[in-house]
CSV table of C-alpha atoms in Angstrom, one decimal:
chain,number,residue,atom,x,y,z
A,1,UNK,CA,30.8,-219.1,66.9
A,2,UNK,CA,33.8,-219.1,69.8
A,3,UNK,CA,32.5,-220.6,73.1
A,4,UNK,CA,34.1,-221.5,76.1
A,5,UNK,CA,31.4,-224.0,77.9
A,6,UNK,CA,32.5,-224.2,81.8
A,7,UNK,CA,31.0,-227.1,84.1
A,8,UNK,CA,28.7,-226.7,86.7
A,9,UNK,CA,28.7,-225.3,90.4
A,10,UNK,CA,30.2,-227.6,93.1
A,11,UNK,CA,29.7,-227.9,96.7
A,12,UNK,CA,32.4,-229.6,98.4
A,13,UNK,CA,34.1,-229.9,101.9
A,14,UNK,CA,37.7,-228.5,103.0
A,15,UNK,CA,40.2,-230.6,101.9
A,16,UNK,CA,38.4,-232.5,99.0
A,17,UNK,CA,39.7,-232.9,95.6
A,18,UNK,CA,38.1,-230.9,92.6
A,19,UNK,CA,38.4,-230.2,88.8
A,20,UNK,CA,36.3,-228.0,87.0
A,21,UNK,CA,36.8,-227.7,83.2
A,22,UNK,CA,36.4,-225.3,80.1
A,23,UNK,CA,35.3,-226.5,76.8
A,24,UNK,CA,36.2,-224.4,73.9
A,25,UNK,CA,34.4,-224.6,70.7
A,26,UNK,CA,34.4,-222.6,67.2
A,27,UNK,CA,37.6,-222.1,66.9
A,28,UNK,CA,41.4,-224.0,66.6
A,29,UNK,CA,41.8,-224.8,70.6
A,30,UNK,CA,45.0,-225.9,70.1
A,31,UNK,CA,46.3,-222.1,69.1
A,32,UNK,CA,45.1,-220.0,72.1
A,33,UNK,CA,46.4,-219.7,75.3
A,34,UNK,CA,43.1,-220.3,77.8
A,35,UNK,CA,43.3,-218.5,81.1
A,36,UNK,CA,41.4,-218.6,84.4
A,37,UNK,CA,40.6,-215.9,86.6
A,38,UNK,CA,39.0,-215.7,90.2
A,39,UNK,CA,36.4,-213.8,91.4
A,40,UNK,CA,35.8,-213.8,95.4
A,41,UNK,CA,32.3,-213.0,96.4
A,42,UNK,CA,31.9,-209.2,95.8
A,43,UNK,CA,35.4,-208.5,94.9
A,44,UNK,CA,37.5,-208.4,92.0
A,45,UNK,CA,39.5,-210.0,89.3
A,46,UNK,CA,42.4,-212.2,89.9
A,47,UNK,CA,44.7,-213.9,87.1
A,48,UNK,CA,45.4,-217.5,87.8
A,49,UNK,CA,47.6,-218.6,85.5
A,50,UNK,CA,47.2,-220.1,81.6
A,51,UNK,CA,47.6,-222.5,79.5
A,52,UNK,CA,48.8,-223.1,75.5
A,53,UNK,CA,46.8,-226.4,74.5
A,54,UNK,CA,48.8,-226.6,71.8
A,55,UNK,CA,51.9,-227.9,73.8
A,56,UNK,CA,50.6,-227.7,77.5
A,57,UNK,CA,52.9,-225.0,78.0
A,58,UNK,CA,51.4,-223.6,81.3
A,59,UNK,CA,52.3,-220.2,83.2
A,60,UNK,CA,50.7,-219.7,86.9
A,61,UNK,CA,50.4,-216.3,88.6
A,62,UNK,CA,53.0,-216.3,92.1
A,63,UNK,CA,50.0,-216.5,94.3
A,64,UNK,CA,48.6,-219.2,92.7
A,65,UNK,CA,51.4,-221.3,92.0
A,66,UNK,CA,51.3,-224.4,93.7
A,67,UNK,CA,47.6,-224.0,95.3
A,68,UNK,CA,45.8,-225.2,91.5
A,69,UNK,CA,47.2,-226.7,88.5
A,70,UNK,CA,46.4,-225.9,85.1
A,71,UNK,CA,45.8,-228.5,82.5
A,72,UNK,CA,44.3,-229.0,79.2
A,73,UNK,CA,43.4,-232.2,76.7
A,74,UNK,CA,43.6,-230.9,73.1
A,75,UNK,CA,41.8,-233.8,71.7
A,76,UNK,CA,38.2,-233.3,73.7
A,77,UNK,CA,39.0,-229.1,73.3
A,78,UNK,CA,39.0,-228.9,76.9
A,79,UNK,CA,41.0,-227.0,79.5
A,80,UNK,CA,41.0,-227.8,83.3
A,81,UNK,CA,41.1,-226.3,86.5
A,82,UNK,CA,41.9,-228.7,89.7
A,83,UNK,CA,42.9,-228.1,93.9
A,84,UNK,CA,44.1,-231.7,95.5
A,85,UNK,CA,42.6,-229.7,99.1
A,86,UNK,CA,40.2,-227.3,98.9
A,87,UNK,CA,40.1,-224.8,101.3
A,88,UNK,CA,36.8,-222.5,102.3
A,89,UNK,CA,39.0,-220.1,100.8
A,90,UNK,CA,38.6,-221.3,97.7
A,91,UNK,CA,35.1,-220.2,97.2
A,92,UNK,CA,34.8,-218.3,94.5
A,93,UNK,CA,33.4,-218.2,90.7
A,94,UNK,CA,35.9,-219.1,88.7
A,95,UNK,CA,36.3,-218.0,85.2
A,96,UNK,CA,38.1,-219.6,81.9
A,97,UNK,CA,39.1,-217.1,78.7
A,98,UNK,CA,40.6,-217.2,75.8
A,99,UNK,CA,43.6,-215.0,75.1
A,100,UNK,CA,44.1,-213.7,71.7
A,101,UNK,CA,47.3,-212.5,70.6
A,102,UNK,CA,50.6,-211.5,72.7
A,103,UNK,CA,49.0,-208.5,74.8
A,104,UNK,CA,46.6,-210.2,77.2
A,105,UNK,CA,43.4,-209.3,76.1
A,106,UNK,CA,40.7,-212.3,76.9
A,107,UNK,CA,38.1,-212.0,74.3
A,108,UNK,CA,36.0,-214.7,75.2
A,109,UNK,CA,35.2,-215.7,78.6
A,110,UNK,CA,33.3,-219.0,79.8
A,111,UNK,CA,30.2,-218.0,81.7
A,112,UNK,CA,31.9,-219.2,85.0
A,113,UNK,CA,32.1,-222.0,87.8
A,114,UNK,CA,30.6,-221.0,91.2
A,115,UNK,CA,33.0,-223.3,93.7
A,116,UNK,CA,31.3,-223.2,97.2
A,117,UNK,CA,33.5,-225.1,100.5
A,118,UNK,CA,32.1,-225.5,103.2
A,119,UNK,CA,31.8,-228.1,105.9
B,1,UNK,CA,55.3,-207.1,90.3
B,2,UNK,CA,53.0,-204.2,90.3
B,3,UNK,CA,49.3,-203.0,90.8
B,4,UNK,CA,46.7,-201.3,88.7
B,5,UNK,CA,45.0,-198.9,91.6
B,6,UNK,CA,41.5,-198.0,90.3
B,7,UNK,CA,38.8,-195.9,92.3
B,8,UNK,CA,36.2,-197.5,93.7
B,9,UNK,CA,33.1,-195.9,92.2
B,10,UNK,CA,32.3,-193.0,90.4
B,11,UNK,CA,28.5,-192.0,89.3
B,12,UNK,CA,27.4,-189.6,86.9
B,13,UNK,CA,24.1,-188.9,85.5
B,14,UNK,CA,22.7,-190.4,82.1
B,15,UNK,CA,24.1,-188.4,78.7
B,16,UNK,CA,27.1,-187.2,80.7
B,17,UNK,CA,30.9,-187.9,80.4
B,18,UNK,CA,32.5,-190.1,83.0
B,19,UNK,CA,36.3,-190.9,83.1
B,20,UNK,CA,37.7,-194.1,85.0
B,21,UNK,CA,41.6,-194.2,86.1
B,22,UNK,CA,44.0,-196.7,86.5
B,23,UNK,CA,47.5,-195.5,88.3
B,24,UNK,CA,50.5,-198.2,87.6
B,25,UNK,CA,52.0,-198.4,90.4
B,26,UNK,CA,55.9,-198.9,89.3
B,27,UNK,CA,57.7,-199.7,85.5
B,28,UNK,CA,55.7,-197.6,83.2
B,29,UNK,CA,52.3,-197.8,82.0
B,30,UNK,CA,53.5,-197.5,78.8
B,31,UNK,CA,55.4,-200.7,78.2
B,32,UNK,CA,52.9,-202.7,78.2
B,33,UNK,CA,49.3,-202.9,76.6
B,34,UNK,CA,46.3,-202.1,78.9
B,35,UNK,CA,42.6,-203.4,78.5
B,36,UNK,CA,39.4,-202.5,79.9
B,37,UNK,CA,36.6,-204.9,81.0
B,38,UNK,CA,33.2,-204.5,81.9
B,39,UNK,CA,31.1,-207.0,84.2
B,40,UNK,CA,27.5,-206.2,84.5
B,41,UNK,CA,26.2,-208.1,87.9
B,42,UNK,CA,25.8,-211.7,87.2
B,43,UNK,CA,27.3,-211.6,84.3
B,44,UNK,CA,31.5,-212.7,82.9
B,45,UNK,CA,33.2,-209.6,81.9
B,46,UNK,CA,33.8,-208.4,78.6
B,47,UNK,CA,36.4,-206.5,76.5
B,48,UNK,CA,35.1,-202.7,76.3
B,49,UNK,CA,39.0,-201.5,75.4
B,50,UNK,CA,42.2,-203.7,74.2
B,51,UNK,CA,45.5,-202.4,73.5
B,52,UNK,CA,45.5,-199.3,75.6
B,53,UNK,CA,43.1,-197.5,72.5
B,54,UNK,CA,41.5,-199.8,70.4
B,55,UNK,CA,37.4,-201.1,70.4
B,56,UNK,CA,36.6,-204.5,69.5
B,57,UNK,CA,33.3,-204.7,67.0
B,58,UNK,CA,30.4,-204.2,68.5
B,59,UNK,CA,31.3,-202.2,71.2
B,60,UNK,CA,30.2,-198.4,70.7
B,61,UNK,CA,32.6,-195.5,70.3
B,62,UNK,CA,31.4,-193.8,73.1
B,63,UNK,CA,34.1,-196.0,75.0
B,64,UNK,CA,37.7,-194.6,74.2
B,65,UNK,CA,40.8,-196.2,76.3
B,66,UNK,CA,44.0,-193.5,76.6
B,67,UNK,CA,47.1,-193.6,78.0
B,68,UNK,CA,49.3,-191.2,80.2
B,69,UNK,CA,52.9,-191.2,80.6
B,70,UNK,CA,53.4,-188.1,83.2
B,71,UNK,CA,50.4,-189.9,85.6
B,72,UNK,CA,51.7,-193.4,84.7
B,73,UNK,CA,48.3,-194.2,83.9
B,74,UNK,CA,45.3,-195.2,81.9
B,75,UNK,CA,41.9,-193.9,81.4
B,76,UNK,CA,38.5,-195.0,79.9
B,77,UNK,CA,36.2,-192.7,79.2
B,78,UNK,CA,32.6,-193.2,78.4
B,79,UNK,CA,30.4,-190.3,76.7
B,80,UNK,CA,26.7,-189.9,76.5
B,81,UNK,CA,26.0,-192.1,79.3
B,82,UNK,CA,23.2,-194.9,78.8
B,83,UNK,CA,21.6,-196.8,82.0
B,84,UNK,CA,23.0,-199.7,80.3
B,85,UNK,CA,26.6,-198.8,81.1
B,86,UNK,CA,26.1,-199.1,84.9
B,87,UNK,CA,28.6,-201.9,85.7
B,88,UNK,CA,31.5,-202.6,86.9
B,89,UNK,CA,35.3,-201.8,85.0
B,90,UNK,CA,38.4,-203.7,85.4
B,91,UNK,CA,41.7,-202.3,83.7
B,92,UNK,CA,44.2,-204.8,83.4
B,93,UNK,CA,48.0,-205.1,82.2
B,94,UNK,CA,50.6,-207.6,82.5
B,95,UNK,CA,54.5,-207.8,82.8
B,96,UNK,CA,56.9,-210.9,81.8
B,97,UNK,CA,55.7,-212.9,84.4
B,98,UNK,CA,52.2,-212.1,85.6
B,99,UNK,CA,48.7,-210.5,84.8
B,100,UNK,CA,47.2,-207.6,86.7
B,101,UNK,CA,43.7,-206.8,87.1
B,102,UNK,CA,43.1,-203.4,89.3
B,103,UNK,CA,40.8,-203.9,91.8
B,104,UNK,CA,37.6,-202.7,89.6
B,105,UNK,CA,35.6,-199.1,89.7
B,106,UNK,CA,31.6,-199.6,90.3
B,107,UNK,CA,30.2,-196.9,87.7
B,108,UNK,CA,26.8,-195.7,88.6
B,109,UNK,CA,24.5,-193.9,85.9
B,110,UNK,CA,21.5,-192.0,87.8
């Protein structure tokens, strides 16, 4: 059975450090891209970037770039989610999927990461 | 880039046929695959339509995914509405350099 296992909720303070991961399970990890999308309290869907574990070949959205990085250690089937300096901006659930094929379509999704800043 | 605009909620009463747009706002809806996703409240979404048409297993034929050249845009369209369905619908397409959700449509079944 695929499963994408994310870690649990954090509380931190502006401008801490954070990384939140994704562990995928039941499948080859190494031969899906893995993406990670936010979701603002009552709003909508927003593509972060993505990652190929397989050779850490990693794509960020332009309003992303440079606020996260995307990483991912093949050999503990896990993909990762970090901010150097949070902002309260930042809070937000935070989802990883899997991407199958070339078209985009996440068929699995982790259950999600609630991220709360706030002093 | 471009956006996916969506309305915001549509309601319609159990058994019924509701039909959700999404309007590509510029480069043709056509060149590239749209999906459908549908979050229930608490929940991670999940994958209703893929490829503009096709159902993954499991989900029931009563959800069917079309695309429209002359409107630029995509449809899903649920028939014989169940309670269950209440939820909210994301479609979503991409281009060479970036994936686009639309901004979701919160369907109500009363």
């Amino acid at each position: 059975e695929v499963q994408l296992v994310q870690s649990g909720a954090e509380v931190k303070k502006p401008g801490e450090s954070l990384k939140i991961s994704c562990k995928g399970s039941g499948y080859s990890f190494t031969t899906y891209w893995i993406g990670w999308v936010r979701q603002m309290p009552g709003k909508g869907l927003e593509w972060m970037g993505i990652i190929y574990p397989g050779d850490s070949d990693t794509r960020y959205s332009p309003s992303f770039q440079g606020q996260v990085t995307i990483s991912a250690d093949k050999s503990i089937t896990t993909a990762y989610l970090q901010w150097s300096s949070l902002k309260a901006s930042d809070t937000a659930m935070y989802y990883c999927a899997r991407r199958v094929g070339a078209t985009e379509d996440f068929d699995y999704w982790g259950q999600g990461t609630l991220v709360t800043v706030s002093s | 880039n471009f956006m996916l605009t969506q309305p915001h909620s549509v309601s319609e009463s159990p058994g019924k046929t509701v039909t959700i747009s999404c309007t590509r706002s510029s480069g043709s809806i056509a060149s590239n695959y749209v999906q459908w996703y549908q979050q229930r409240p608490g929940s991670s979404p999940t994958t209703v339509i893929y490829e503009d048409n096709q159902r993954p297993s499991g989900v029931p034929d009563r959800f069917s995914g079309s695309i429209d050249s002359s409107s630029n845009s995509a449809s899903l369209t649920i028939s014989g509405l169940k309670t269950e369905d209440e939820a909210d619908y994301y479609c979503q397409s991409y281009d060479s350099s970036n994936v686009i959700f639309g901004g979701g449509t919160k369907l109500t079944v009363l």
